[in-house]
CSV table of C-alpha atoms in Angstrom, one decimal:
chain,number,residue,atom,x,y,z
A,1,MET,CA,-8.4,27.9,3.9
A,2,GLY,CA,-12.1,29.0,3.6
A,3,LYS,CA,-15.0,27.0,5.0
A,4,VAL,CA,-16.0,25.7,1.5
A,5,GLU,CA,-12.5,24.6,0.7
A,6,GLN,CA,-12.1,23.0,4.1
A,7,ASN,CA,-15.4,21.1,3.6
A,8,LYS,CA,-14.1,19.8,0.2
A,9,GLN,CA,-10.8,18.7,1.7
A,10,GLU,CA,-12.6,16.9,4.5
A,11,LYS,CA,-14.8,15.0,2.0
A,12,PHE,CA,-11.7,14.1,-0.1
A,13,GLU,CA,-9.9,12.8,3.0
A,14,ASN,CA,-13.0,10.9,4.1
A,15,LEU,CA,-13.1,9.2,0.7
A,16,LEU,CA,-9.5,8.2,0.9
A,17,GLU,CA,-9.8,6.9,4.5
A,18,SER,CA,-12.9,4.9,3.6
A,19,ALA,CA,-11.3,3.4,0.5
A,20,GLN,CA,-8.2,2.6,2.3
A,21,GLN,CA,-10.0,0.7,5.1
A,22,LEU,CA,-12.2,-1.2,2.6
A,23,PHE,CA,-9.4,-2.1,0.2
A,24,LEU,CA,-7.3,-3.5,3.1
A,25,THR,CA,-10.2,-5.4,4.7
A,26,LYS,CA,-12.5,-6.5,1.8
A,27,GLY,CA,-10.1,-6.2,-1.1
A,28,LEU,CA,-10.3,-4.1,-4.3
A,29,LEU,CA,-12.6,-6.4,-6.3
A,30,GLN,CA,-15.1,-6.8,-3.5
A,31,THR,CA,-15.3,-3.1,-2.8
A,32,SER,CA,-17.7,-0.9,-4.8
A,33,ILE,CA,-17.9,2.8,-5.2
A,34,ASN,CA,-21.1,2.7,-3.3
A,35,ASP,CA,-19.3,1.0,-0.4
A,36,ILE,CA,-16.7,3.8,-0.3
A,37,THR,CA,-19.2,6.7,-0.5
A,38,CYS,CA,-21.5,5.1,2.1
A,39,LYS,CA,-18.6,4.6,4.5
A,40,ALA,CA,-17.3,8.2,3.8
A,41,GLY,CA,-20.8,9.7,4.3
A,42,VAL,CA,-20.8,11.5,1.0
A,43,ALA,CA,-23.0,11.4,-2.1
A,44,LYS,CA,-21.9,9.2,-5.0
A,45,GLY,CA,-21.6,12.3,-7.2
A,46,THR,CA,-19.0,13.7,-4.8
A,47,PHE,CA,-16.8,10.7,-5.5
A,48,TYR,CA,-16.7,11.5,-9.3
A,49,LEU,CA,-15.6,15.1,-8.5
A,50,TYR,CA,-12.3,13.6,-7.5
A,51,PHE,CA,-11.9,10.2,-9.1
A,52,LYS,CA,-12.9,8.4,-12.3
A,53,ASP,CA,-13.4,5.0,-10.7
A,54,LYS,CA,-12.3,2.9,-7.8
A,55,TYR,CA,-9.0,2.1,-9.7
A,56,SER,CA,-8.1,5.7,-9.8
A,57,ILE,CA,-8.6,6.1,-6.0
A,58,ARG,CA,-6.5,2.9,-5.6
A,59,ASP,CA,-3.7,4.4,-7.7
A,60,TYR,CA,-3.8,7.6,-5.7
A,61,LEU,CA,-3.6,5.7,-2.4
A,62,VAL,CA,-0.7,3.5,-3.7
A,63,ILE,CA,1.3,6.6,-4.7
A,64,ARG,CA,0.5,8.4,-1.4
A,65,TRP,CA,1.6,5.4,0.7
A,66,SER,CA,4.7,4.9,-1.4
A,67,ARG,CA,5.6,8.6,-1.3
A,68,ARG,CA,5.3,8.6,2.5
A,69,LEU,CA,7.5,5.5,2.8
A,70,PHE,CA,10.1,7.0,0.5
A,71,ALA,CA,10.1,10.4,2.2
A,72,SER,CA,10.3,8.7,5.6
A,73,ALA,CA,13.2,6.6,4.5
A,74,HIS,CA,15.0,9.7,3.1
A,75,ASN,CA,14.4,11.6,6.3
A,76,ALA,CA,15.8,8.7,8.4
A,77,LEU,CA,18.8,8.6,6.1
A,78,ALA,CA,19.5,12.3,6.6
A,79,LYS,CA,20.0,11.6,10.3
A,80,ARG,CA,22.7,9.0,9.6
A,81,LYS,CA,25.9,11.0,9.1
A,82,ASP,CA,27.9,7.7,9.3
A,83,ILE,CA,26.4,6.5,6.0
A,84,THR,CA,28.3,8.2,3.1
A,85,GLY,CA,28.6,5.8,0.2
A,86,PHE,CA,26.0,5.7,-2.6
A,87,GLU,CA,25.5,1.9,-2.3
A,88,ASP,CA,25.2,2.1,1.4
A,89,LYS,CA,22.6,4.9,1.2
A,90,LEU,CA,20.5,3.0,-1.3
A,91,ILE,CA,20.7,-0.1,0.8
A,92,PHE,CA,19.6,1.9,3.9
A,93,ILE,CA,16.6,3.2,2.0
A,94,THR,CA,15.5,-0.2,0.7
A,95,ASP,CA,16.1,-1.9,4.1
A,96,TYR,CA,14.1,0.9,5.8
A,97,ILE,CA,11.1,0.5,3.4
A,98,VAL,CA,11.1,-3.3,3.6
A,99,LEU,CA,11.2,-3.3,7.4
A,100,GLU,CA,8.4,-0.7,7.6
A,101,LEU,CA,6.3,-2.9,5.3
A,102,GLU,CA,7.0,-5.9,7.4
A,103,LYS,CA,5.3,-4.1,10.3
A,104,ASN,CA,2.2,-3.5,8.2
A,105,LYS,CA,1.4,-6.7,6.2
A,106,PRO,CA,-2.0,-5.5,4.9
A,107,LEU,CA,-0.3,-2.4,3.5
A,108,LEU,CA,2.5,-4.5,2.0
A,109,LYS,CA,-0.1,-6.8,0.3
A,110,PHE,CA,-2.0,-3.9,-1.2
A,111,VAL,CA,1.0,-1.8,-2.3
A,112,SER,CA,2.9,-4.8,-3.6
A,113,LYS,CA,0.0,-6.1,-5.7
A,114,ASN,CA,-0.8,-2.7,-7.2
A,115,LEU,CA,2.4,-0.8,-7.5
A,116,SER,CA,3.0,-1.0,-11.3
A,117,TRP,CA,6.1,0.4,-12.9
A,118,GLY,CA,3.9,3.1,-14.5
A,119,LEU,CA,2.8,4.2,-11.0
A,120,PHE,CA,6.3,4.0,-9.6
A,121,ARG,CA,7.7,6.0,-12.5
A,122,GLN,CA,5.0,8.7,-11.8
A,123,LEU,CA,6.0,8.7,-8.2
A,124,VAL,CA,9.7,9.1,-8.9
A,125,MET,CA,9.5,11.4,-11.9
A,126,GLU,CA,6.6,13.7,-11.2
A,127,ASP,CA,5.1,13.4,-7.8
A,128,MET,CA,6.3,15.9,-5.2
A,129,LEU,CA,7.7,14.2,-2.1
A,130,GLU,CA,8.5,17.2,0.2
A,131,ASP,CA,9.6,20.8,-0.2
A,132,ASN,CA,8.5,20.7,-3.9
A,133,ILE,CA,11.2,18.2,-4.6
A,134,SER,CA,10.4,15.1,-6.8
A,135,GLY,CA,11.6,11.6,-6.1
A,136,LYS,CA,13.9,12.0,-9.2
A,137,ASP,CA,15.4,15.2,-7.7
A,138,LEU,CA,16.1,13.4,-4.4
A,139,PHE,CA,17.7,10.5,-6.2
A,140,ASP,CA,19.8,12.8,-8.4
A,141,ASN,CA,20.9,14.8,-5.3
A,142,LEU,CA,21.9,11.5,-3.6
A,143,ALA,CA,24.1,10.6,-6.6
A,144,ARG,CA,25.6,14.1,-6.8
A,145,GLU,CA,26.4,14.2,-3.1
A,146,CYS,CA,28.3,10.9,-3.5
A,147,LYS,CA,29.9,12.1,-6.8
A,148,VAL,CA,28.4,9.1,-8.7
A,149,GLU,CA,27.4,9.1,-12.3
A,150,LEU,CA,25.0,6.4,-13.4
A,151,LYS,CA,24.4,4.6,-16.7
A,152,ASP,CA,20.6,4.2,-17.3
A,153,PRO,CA,19.6,5.0,-13.7
A,154,GLU,CA,15.9,4.5,-14.5
A,155,ILE,CA,16.6,0.9,-15.6
A,156,MET,CA,18.7,0.4,-12.4
A,157,VAL,CA,15.8,1.6,-10.2
A,158,PHE,CA,13.3,-0.6,-12.1
A,159,ILE,CA,15.4,-3.7,-11.6
A,160,ILE,CA,15.9,-3.0,-7.9
A,161,VAL,CA,12.3,-2.2,-7.2
A,162,GLU,CA,11.0,-5.3,-9.0
A,163,MET,CA,13.5,-7.5,-7.2
A,164,VAL,CA,12.9,-6.0,-3.7
A,165,ASN,CA,9.1,-6.0,-4.3
A,166,SER,CA,8.9,-9.7,-5.2
A,167,THR,CA,11.5,-11.2,-2.9
A,168,ALA,CA,10.6,-9.1,0.2
A,169,TYR,CA,6.9,-9.8,-0.4
A,170,SER,CA,7.5,-13.6,-0.5
A,171,ALA,CA,9.8,-13.6,2.6
A,172,ILE,CA,7.3,-11.5,4.7
A,173,MET,CA,4.0,-13.1,3.5
A,174,GLU,CA,5.3,-16.6,3.2
A,175,SER,CA,7.9,-16.7,5.9
A,176,GLU,CA,7.7,-20.5,6.3
A,177,LEU,CA,9.6,-20.7,3.0
A,178,ILE,CA,12.4,-18.2,3.9
A,179,THR,CA,12.6,-15.6,6.6
A,180,LEU,CA,13.2,-11.9,5.9
A,181,GLU,CA,16.2,-12.0,8.3
A,182,SER,CA,17.9,-14.8,6.2
A,183,LEU,CA,17.0,-13.1,2.9
A,184,MET,CA,18.3,-9.6,3.6
A,185,PRO,CA,22.0,-10.2,3.3
A,186,TYR,CA,21.5,-11.9,-0.1
A,187,LEU,CA,19.1,-9.2,-1.3
A,188,ASN,CA,21.5,-6.5,-0.3
A,189,ALA,CA,24.4,-8.2,-2.1
A,190,SER,CA,22.3,-8.4,-5.2
A,191,ILE,CA,21.3,-4.7,-5.0
A,192,ARG,CA,25.0,-3.8,-4.6
A,193,ALA,CA,25.8,-5.9,-7.8
A,194,ILE,CA,23.1,-4.1,-9.7
A,195,ILE,CA,24.4,-0.7,-8.6
A,196,LYS,CA,28.0,-1.5,-9.5
A,197,ASN,CA,26.8,-2.5,-13.0
A,198,HIS,CA,25.3,1.0,-13.5
A,199,VAL,CA,28.0,3.2,-11.9
A,200,ILE,CA,30.3,5.0,-14.3
A,201,VAL,CA,33.9,5.7,-13.5
A,202,GLU,CA,36.5,7.8,-15.4
A,203,GLN,CA,39.4,5.8,-16.9
A,204,GLY,CA,42.8,7.2,-17.4
A,205,ASP,CA,42.1,8.0,-21.0
A,206,GLY,CA,38.9,9.9,-20.0
A,207,ALA,CA,36.5,7.2,-21.3
A,208,ALA,CA,33.5,6.5,-19.0
A,209,VAL,CA,32.6,2.8,-18.5
A,210,PRO,CA,30.4,0.9,-16.1
A,211,LEU,CA,32.1,-0.6,-13.1
């Protein structure tokens, strides 16, 4: 990487780091583009070279954080040779992500409030996670390894994401109502039921039906 490109990359990362800190401490609404550029030590015009407005840098951060969480969960799963079933693998991934977010409540609050289905779909369908593999590729590989065929997999993922997002957020941020420890067995049972409703099996006559 040349000096000019390196300088551009540093400014880009400074903008991201500054926006991240401000969003987590002041909140999105209370943070201005001027706040971000001043903290990053760059001109306001530099901001618009990379982002349309503060909402576009927010979206970028949400996708980046989500991507890292998903990739980290997938890497952790790869080390667990004892987990072989499709349901068990998805449960491991959701448990891993929830427990990681429990360790970082400001991040949980920010991601949970701003991770729309549109952004999540972009993360899963388009964004590259690692080794030029998309989230959809990783998910498809997981199903293929377990020899599982799914009916409407995108709908299944949507339901699981929405359920985990809302229930885990409430248990972590409002633990006086219900603790995460007491919630997890019920949450996992619900995830298994959703998966079962979307898994297709071959009947004796060759017809494929959901379990």
